[in-house]
Coordinates of C-alpha atoms in Angstrom, one line a residue:
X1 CA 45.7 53.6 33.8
X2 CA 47.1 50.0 33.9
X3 CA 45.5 47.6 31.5
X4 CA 45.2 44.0 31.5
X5 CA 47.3 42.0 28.9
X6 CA 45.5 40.8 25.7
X7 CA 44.0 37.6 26.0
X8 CA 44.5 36.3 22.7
X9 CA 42.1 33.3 22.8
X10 CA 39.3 36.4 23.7
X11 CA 40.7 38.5 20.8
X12 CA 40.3 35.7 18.3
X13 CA 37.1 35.0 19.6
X14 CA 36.1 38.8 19.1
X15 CA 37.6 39.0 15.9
X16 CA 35.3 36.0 14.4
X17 CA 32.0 37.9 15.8
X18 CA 33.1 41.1 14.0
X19 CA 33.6 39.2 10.7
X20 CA 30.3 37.6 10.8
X21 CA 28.8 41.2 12.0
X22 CA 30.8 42.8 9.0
X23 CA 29.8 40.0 6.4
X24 CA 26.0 40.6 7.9
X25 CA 25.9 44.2 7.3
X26 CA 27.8 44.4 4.0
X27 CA 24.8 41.9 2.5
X28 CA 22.3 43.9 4.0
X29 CA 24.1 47.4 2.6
X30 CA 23.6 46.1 -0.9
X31 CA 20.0 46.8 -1.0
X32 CA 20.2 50.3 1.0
X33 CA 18.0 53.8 -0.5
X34 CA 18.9 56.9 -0.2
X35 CA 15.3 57.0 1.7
X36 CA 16.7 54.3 4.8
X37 CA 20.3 55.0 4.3
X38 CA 20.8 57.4 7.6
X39 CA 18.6 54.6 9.8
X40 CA 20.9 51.8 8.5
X41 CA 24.5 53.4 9.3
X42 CA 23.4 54.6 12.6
X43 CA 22.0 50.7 13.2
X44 CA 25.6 49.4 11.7
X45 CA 27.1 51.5 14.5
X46 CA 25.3 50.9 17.2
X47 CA 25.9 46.8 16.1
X48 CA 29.8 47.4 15.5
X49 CA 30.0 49.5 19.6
X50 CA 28.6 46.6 20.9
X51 CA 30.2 44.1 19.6
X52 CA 33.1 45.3 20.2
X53 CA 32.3 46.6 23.8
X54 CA 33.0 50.4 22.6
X55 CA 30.6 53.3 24.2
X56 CA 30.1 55.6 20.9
X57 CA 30.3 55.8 17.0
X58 CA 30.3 59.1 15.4
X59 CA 30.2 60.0 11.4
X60 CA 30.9 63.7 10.3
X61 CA 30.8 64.7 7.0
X62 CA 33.0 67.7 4.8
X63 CA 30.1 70.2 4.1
X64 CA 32.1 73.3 2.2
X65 CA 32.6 76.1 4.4
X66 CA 30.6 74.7 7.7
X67 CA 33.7 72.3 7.8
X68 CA 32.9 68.6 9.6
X69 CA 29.5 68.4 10.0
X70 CA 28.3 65.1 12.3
X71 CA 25.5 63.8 10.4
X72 CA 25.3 60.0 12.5
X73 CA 26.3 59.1 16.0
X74 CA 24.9 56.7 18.2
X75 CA 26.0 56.4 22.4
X76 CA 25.4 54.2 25.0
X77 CA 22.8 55.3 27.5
X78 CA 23.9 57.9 29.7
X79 CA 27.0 59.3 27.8
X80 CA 27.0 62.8 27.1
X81 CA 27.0 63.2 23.4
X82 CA 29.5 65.4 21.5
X83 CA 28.2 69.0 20.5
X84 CA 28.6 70.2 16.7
X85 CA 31.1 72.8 17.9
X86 CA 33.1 69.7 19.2
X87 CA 34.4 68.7 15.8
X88 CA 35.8 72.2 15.1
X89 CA 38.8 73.6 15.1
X90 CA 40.6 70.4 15.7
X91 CA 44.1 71.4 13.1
X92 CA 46.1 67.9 13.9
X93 CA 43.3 65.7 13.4
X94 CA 41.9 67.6 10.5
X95 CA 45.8 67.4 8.7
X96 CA 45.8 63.9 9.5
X97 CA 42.5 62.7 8.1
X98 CA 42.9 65.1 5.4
X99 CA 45.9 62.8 4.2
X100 CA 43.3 59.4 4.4
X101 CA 45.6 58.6 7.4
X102 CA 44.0 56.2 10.3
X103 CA 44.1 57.9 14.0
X104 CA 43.9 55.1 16.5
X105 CA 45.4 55.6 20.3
X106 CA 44.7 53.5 23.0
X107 CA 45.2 56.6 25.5
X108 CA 44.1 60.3 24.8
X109 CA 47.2 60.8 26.5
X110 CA 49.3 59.1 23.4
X111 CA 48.4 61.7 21.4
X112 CA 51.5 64.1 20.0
X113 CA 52.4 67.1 21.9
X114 CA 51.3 69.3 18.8
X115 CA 47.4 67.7 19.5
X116 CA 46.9 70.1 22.3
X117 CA 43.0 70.7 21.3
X118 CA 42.2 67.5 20.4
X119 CA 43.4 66.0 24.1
X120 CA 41.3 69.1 25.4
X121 CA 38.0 67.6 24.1
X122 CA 38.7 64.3 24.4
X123 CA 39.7 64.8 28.2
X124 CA 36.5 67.5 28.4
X125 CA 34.1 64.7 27.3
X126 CA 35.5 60.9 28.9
X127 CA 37.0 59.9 26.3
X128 CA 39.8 57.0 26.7
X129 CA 40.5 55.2 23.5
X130 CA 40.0 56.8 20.2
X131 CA 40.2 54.8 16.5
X132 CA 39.2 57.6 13.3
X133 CA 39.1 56.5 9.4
X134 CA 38.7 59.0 7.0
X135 CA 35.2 58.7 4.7
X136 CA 36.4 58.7 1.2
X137 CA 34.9 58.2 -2.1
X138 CA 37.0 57.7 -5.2
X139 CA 40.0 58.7 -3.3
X140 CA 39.1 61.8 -2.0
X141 CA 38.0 62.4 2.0
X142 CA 34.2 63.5 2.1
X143 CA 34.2 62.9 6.2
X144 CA 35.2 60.7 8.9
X145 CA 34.4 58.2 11.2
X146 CA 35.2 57.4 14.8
X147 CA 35.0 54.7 17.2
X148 CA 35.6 54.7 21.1
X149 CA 35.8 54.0 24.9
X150 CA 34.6 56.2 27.5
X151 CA 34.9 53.8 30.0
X152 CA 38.0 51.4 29.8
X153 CA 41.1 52.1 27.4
X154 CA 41.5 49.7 25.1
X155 CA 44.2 48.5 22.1
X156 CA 43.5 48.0 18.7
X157 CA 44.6 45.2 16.7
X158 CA 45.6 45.5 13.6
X159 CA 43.0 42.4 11.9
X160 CA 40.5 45.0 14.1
X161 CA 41.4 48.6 12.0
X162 CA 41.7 47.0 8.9
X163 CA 38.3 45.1 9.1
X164 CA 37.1 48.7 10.5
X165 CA 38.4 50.6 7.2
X166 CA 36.8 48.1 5.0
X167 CA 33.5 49.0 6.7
X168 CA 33.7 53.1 6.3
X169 CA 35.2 52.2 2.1
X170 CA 31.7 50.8 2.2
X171 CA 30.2 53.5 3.9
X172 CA 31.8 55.7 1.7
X173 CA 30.6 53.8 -1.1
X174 CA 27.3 53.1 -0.3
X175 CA 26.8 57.5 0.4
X176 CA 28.3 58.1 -3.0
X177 CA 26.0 55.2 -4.7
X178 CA 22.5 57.0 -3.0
X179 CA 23.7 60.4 -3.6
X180 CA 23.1 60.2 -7.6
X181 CA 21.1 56.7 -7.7
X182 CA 21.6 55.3 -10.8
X183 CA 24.3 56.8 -12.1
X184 CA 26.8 54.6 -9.4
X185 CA 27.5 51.3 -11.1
X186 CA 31.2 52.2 -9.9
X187 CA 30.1 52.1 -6.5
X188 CA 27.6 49.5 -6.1
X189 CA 30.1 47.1 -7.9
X190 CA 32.8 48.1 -5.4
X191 CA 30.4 47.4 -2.7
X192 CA 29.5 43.9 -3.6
X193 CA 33.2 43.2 -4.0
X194 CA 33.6 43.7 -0.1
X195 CA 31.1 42.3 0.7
X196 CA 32.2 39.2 -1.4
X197 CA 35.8 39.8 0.5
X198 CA 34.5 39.9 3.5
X199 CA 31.8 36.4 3.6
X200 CA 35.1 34.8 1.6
X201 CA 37.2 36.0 4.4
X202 CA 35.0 34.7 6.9
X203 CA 34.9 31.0 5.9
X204 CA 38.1 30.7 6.2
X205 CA 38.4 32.2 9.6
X206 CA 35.7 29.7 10.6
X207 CA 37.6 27.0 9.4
X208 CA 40.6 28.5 11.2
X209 CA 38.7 28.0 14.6
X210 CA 37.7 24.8 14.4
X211 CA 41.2 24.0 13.6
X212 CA 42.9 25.9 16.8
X213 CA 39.8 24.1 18.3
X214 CA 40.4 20.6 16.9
X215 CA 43.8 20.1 17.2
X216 CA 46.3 21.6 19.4
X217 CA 49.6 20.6 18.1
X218 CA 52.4 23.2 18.1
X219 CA 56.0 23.1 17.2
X220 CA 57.3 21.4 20.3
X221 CA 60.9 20.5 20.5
X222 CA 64.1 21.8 21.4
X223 CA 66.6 20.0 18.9
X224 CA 69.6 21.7 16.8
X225 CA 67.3 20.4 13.5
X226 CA 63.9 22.0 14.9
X227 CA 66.0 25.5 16.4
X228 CA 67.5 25.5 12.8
X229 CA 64.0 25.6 10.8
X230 CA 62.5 28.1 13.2
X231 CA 65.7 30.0 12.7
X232 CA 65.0 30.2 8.5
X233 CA 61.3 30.9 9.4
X234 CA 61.8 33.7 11.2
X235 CA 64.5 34.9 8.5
X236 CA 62.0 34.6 6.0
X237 CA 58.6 35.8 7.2
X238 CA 59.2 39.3 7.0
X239 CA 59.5 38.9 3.1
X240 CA 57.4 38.2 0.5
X241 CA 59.4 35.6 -1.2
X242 CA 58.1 32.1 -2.2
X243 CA 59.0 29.2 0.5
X244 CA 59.3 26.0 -0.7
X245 CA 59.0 23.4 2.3
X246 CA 60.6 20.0 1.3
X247 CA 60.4 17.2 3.8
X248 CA 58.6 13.6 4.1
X249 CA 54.9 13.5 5.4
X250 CA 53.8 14.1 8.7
X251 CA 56.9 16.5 9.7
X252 CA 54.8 19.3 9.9
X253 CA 55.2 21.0 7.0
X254 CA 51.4 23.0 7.6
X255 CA 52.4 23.8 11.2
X256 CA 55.5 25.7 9.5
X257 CA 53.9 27.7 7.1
X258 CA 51.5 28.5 9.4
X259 CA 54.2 30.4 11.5
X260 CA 55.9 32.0 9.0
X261 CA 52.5 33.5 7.9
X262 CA 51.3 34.4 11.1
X263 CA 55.3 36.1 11.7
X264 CA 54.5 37.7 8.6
X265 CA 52.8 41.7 7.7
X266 CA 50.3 39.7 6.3
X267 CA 49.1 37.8 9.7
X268 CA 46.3 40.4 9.8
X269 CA 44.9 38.3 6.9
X270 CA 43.8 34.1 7.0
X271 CA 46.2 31.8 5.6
X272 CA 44.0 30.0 3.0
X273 CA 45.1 26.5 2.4
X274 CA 45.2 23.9 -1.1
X275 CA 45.9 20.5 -1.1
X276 CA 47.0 19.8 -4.3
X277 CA 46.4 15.6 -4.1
X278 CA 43.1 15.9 -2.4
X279 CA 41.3 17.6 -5.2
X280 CA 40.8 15.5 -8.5
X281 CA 42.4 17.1 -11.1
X282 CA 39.5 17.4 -13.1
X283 CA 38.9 20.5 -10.7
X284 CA 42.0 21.9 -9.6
X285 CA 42.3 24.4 -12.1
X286 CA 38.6 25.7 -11.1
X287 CA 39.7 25.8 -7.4
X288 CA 42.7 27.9 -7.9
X289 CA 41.4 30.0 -10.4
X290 CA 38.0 29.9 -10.4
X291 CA 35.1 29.9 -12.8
X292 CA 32.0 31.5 -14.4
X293 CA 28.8 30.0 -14.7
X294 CA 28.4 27.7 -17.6
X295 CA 32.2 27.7 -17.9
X296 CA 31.9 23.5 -18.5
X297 CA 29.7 21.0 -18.6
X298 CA 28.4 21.3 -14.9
X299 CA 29.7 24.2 -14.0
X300 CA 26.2 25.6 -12.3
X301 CA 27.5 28.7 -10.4
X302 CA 30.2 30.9 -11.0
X303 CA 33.6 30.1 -8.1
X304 CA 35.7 32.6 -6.7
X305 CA 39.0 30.8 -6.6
X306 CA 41.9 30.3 -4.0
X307 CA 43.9 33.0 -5.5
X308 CA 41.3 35.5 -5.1
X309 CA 40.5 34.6 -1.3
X310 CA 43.9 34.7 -0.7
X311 CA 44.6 38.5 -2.1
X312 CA 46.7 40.3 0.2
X313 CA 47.4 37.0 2.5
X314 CA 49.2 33.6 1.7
X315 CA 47.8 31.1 -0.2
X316 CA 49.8 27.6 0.8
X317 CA 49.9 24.8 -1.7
X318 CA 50.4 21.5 -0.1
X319 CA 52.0 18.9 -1.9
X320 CA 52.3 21.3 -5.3
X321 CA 54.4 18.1 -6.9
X322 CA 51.0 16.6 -7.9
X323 CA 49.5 18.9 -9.3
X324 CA 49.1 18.4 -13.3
X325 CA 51.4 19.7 -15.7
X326 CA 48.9 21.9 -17.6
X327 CA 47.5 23.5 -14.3
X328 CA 51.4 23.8 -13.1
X329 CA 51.8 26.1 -16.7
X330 CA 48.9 28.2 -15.7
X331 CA 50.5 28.4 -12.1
X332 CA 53.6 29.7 -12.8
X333 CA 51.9 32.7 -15.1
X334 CA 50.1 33.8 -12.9
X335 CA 53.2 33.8 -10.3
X336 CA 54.9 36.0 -12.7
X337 CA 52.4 38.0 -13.9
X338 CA 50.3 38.3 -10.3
X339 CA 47.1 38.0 -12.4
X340 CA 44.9 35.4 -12.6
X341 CA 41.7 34.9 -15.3
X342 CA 39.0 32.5 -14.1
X343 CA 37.7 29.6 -16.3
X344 CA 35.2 31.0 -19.2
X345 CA 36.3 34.4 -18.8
X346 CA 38.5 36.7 -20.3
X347 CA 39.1 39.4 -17.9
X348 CA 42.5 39.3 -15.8
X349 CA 42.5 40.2 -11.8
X350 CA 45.0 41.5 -10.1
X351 CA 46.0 39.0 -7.1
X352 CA 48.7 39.9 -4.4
X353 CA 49.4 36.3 -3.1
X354 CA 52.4 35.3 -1.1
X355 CA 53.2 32.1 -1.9
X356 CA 54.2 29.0 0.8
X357 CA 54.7 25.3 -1.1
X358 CA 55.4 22.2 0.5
X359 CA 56.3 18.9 -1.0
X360 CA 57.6 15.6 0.1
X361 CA 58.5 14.4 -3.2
X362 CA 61.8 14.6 -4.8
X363 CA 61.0 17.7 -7.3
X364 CA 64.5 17.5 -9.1
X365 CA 63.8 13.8 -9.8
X366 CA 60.5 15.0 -10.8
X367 CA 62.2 17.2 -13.1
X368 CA 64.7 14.7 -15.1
X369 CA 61.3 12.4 -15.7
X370 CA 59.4 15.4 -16.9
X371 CA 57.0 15.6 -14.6
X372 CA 57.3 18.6 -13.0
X373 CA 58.5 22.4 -14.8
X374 CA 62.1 23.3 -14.2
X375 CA 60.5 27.0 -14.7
X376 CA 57.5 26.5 -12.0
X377 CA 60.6 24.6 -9.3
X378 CA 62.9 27.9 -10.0
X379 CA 59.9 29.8 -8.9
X380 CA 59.1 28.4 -6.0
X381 CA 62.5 27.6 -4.7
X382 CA 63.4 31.1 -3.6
X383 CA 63.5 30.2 -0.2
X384 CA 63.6 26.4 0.8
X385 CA 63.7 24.8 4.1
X386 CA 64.6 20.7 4.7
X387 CA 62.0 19.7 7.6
X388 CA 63.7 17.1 10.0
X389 CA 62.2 13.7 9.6
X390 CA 61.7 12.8 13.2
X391 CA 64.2 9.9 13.2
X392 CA 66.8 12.7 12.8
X393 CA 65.0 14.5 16.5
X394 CA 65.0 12.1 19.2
X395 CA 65.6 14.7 21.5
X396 CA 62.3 15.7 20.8
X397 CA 60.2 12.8 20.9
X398 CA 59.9 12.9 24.5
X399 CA 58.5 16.2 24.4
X400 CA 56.5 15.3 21.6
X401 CA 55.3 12.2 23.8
X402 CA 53.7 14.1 26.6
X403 CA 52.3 16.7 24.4
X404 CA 50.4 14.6 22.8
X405 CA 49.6 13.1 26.4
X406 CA 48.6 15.8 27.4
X407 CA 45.9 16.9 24.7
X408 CA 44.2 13.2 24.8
X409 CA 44.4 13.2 28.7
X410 CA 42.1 16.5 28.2
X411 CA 39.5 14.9 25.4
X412 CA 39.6 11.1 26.7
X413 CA 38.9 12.3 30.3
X414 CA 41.7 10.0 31.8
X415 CA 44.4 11.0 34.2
X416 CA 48.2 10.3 33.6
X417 CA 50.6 10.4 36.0
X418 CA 53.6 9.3 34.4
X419 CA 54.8 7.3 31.5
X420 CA 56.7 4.5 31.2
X421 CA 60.7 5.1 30.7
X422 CA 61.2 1.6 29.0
X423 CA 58.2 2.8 26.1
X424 CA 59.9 6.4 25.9
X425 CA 63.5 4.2 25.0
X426 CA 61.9 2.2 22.6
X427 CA 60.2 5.0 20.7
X428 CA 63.4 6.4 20.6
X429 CA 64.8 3.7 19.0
X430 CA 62.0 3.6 16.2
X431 CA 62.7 5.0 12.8
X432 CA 59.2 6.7 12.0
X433 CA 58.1 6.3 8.4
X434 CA 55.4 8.5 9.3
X435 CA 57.0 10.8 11.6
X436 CA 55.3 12.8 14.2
X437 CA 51.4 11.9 12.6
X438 CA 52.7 8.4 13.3
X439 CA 53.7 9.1 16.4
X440 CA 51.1 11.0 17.5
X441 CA 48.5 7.7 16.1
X442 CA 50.9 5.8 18.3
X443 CA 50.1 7.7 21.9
X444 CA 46.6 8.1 20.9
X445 CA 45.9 4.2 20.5
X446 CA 47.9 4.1 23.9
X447 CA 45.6 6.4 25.3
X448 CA 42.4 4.7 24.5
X449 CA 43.9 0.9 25.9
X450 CA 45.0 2.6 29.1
X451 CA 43.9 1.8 32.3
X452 CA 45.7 2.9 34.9
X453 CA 47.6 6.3 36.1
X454 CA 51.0 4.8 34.6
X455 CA 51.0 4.7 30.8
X456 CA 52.9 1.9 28.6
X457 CA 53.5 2.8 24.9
X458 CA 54.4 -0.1 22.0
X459 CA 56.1 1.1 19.3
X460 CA 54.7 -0.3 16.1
X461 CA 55.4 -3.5 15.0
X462 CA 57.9 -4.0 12.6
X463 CA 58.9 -7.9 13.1
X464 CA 58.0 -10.7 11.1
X465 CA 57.4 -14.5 11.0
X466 CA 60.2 -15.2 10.3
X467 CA 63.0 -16.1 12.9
X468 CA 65.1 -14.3 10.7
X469 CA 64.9 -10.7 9.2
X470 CA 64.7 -11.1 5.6
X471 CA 67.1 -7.9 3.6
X472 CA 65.6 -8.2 0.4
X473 CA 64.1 -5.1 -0.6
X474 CA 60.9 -6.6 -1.6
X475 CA 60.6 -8.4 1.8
X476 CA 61.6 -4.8 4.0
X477 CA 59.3 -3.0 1.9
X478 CA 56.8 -5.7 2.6
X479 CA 56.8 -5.1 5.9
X480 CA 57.0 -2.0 6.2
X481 CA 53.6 -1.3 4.4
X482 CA 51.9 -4.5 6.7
X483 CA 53.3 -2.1 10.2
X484 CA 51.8 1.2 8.6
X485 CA 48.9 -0.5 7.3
X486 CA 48.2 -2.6 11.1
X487 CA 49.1 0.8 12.9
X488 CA 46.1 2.7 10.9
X489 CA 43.1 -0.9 10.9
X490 CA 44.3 -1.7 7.2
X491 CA 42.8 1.5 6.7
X492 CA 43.7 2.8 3.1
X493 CA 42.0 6.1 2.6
X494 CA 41.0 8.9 4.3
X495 CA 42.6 11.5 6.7
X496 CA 45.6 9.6 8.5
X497 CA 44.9 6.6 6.1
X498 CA 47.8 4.3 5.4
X499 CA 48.3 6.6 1.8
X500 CA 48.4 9.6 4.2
X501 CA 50.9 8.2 6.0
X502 CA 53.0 7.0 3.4
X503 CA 52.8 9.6 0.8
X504 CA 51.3 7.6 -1.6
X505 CA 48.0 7.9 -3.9
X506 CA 45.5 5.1 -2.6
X507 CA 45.1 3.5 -6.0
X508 CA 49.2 3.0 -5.9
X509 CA 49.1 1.6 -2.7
X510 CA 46.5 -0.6 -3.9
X511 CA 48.4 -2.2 -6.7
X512 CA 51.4 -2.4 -4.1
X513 CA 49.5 -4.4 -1.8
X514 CA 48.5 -6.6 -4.5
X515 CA 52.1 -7.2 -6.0
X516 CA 53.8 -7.6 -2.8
X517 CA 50.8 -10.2 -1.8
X518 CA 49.8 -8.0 1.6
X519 CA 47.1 -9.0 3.5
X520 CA 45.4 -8.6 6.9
X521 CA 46.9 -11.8 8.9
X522 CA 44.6 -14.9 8.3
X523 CA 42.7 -13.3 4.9
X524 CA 43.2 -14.2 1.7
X525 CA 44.0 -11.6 -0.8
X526 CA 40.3 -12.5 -2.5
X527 CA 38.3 -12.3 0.8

């Protein structure tokens, strides 16, 4: 039977529904008796089939000598449900569960020759698509449970079985927790720690939508500089070393460590991000860390922090060359020892974090001035890859050009034929301080004045009063602040803010503008 490729915006989609499902009944399996606990797994199935358009859910459990024993099912309406005899003598998928081995096939048919039985009842009673986790409880198998198609074959992902085995642990956990009530701490603890993995999880995959939602920007180009970073990306991805991505702002350092992430085992898992500038550094250490309640003077609630969200994934730390040299101590202990302790308490946890950095500073430099650990750069700089400033890629600013086109053409509700060859030259011809953001501010203010099915794009302005360029320093710096400043309204702060743009703290630009005497054209420095 042919199937239909994947459609991945449909998978994502899927996937998101499943988390919030999972985080809804891992709250709810908290509170469970051992008086409600058979109504509440056969409701959890009968949620999980439909949400993920399955026809039937079926839980046996080991009981001695009668073998698997199915003690919770739940169908569709109108399937034929499987007997008790239908679980026996099964010898390949009893070995293989016995082991704590996952079964998932997307055909009956892909079973192994040496599964002769188990395609027997599986053909006997419809079935198409078959996904079994063993039930355990402290590491040893007390059942299994199954999920599957009677009426479409289907694949399934990887982020799918692995959200599906953090379910049936909890399962597992929550039977072993009502068997002997309150003798389980073990359990209930474990419990709540899934279900704390999974709502943590979740958030992030949120924000991950609205930012495949928001913005649409890809790696578009096709120049030797661009080929040769996606070259070290993929090189790199299947490892677990550090990256350190070193390149000016707006050259799409996120949009790299995105890919190598999503290239790498770990894709399965969200990519949970830190920017290390935007956070004061009164709170940085409580963000990567975390805290306990009362851990400082308003400290309310106890914080899980990034390190923790980010077990078993990536945790990428944007611009690490701000962060503060005490929290850059505590940073690099926990990158050698892989365990973090969270502020007020004294108990370590274990973290498996792969680590992506990115920087547009000059970290050596940063070194000789003491402001950044020789120890902490070594660390990091396993692997590093140079982004391209885009000055270095005009090959790729035409693409660039009509991508961005393209996405505001879609969100202004305007139709572009074509664009102006004479704009195209002269964007190639710019430098780009601010790379592809400023490039991309560029198109959208052209997008907003257009009028007409033929679009004309200025370059920003970079000339002076003067009939004659000025080369003192003083006077080019000048001026280049007033064209970043008059591209973004004199806007300082803020996302895309002039600071943004020019890799500076606000409060330095500030004092720039002041000692270089900048102002809006016509204003006083005091108005």
């Amino acid at each position: 039977m042919n199937r239909p490729p994947p459609d991945p915006h449909a998978e994502f989609e899927e996937r998101l529904r499943f988390e919030m499902l999972l985080t809804e009944l891992s709250a709810r399996f908290v509170s469970v008796t051992s008086q409600s606990i058979d109504g509440e797994i056969v409701e959890a199935q009968r949620q999980i089939v439909e949400a993920l358009d399955l026809d039937r859910s079926v839980l046996g459990q080991l009981q001695g000598d009668a073998g698997f024993v199915i003690t919770h099912s739940w169908y569709r309406r109108g399937l034929e449900t499987l007997p008790p005899s239908a679980v026996k003598n099964l010898p390949w998928w009893a070995s293989i569960i016995a082991r704590g081995e996952v079964v998932c096939v997307a055909r009956i048919d892909d079973l192994p020759e040496e599964a002769v039985r188990e395609k027997e009842v599986g053909r006997r009673f419809g079935l198409l698509s078959n996904a079994t986790f063993p039930l355990k409880v402290g590491g040893k198998v007390i059942g299994a449970m199954s999920f599957g198609t009677m009426h479409r074959e289907r694949d399934w992902p990887a982020a799918i079985v692995s959200r599906l085995q953090l379910f049936v642990e909890m399962i597992g956990s929550t039977i072993a927790r009502t068997r002997a009530e309150g003798a389980t701490r073990e359990a209930l603890d474990e419990v709540r720690r899934l279900r704390d993995q999974l709502q943590r999880e979740n958030l992030y995959l949120q924000q991950e939508v609205k930012a495949v939602r928001g913005h649409h920007l890809g790696l578009v180009g096709q120049s030797a500089a661009l080929r040769h970073v996606l070259e070290q990306v993929e090189q790199v991805a299947a490892t677990n070393s550090s990256v350190l991505l070193i390149g000016e702002t707006g050259t799409g350092k996120e949009l790299i460590a995105s890919a190598i992430h999503e290239l790498s085992p770990r894709a399965s898992r969200p990519m949970v991000r830190v920017s290390c500038v935007a956070i004061p550094e009164t709170l940085i250490e409580s963000e990567l860390f975390g805290r306990e309640k009362g851990a400082y003077t308003g400290a309310l609630s106890r914080q899980v922090g990034r390190f923790e969200v980010a077990h078993g994934s990536t945790l990428f730390l944007d611009e690490v060359g701000e962060l503060p040299l005490e929290v850059q101590a505590k940073l690099l202990r926990v990158l050698e020892e892989k365990r973090v302790e969270r502020l007020g308490s004294p108990k370590s946890i274990t973290v498996d974090v792969r680590i992506i950095a990115a920087t547009n500073r000059d970290l050596e430099k940063a070194i000789r001035e003491r402001r950044f650990r020789d120890d902490l750069y070594y660390r990091l700089n396993v692997f590093p890859i140079r982004m391209p400033p885009l000055r270095d890629r005009p090959d790729d600013i035409p693409l660039l050009i009509q991508s961005f086109v393209n996405e505001f053409a879609k969100s202004f509700g305007k139709c572009i034929e074509s664009i102006d060859k004479e704009s195209i030259d002269a964007l190639q011809r710019y430098t780009w301080p601010g790379n592809i953001r400023e490039l991309r501010n560029t198109v959208e203010r052209a997008m907003i004045l257009a009028s007409g099915p033929r679009l004309f794009i200025s370059p920003p302005s970079v000339s002076s009063n003067d009939e004659t360029a000025s080369l003192l320093l003083s006077d080019t710096k000048r001026e280049h602040l007033r064209s970043v400043l008059e591209m973004t309204g004199w806007r300082v702060r803020g996302k895309d803010g002039a600071a943004e743009i020019l890799g500076l703290k606000p409060t330095t630009l500030d004092s720039m503008m002041i000692r270089l005497g900048i102002t809006p054209k016509g204003k006083r420095r005091d108005e």
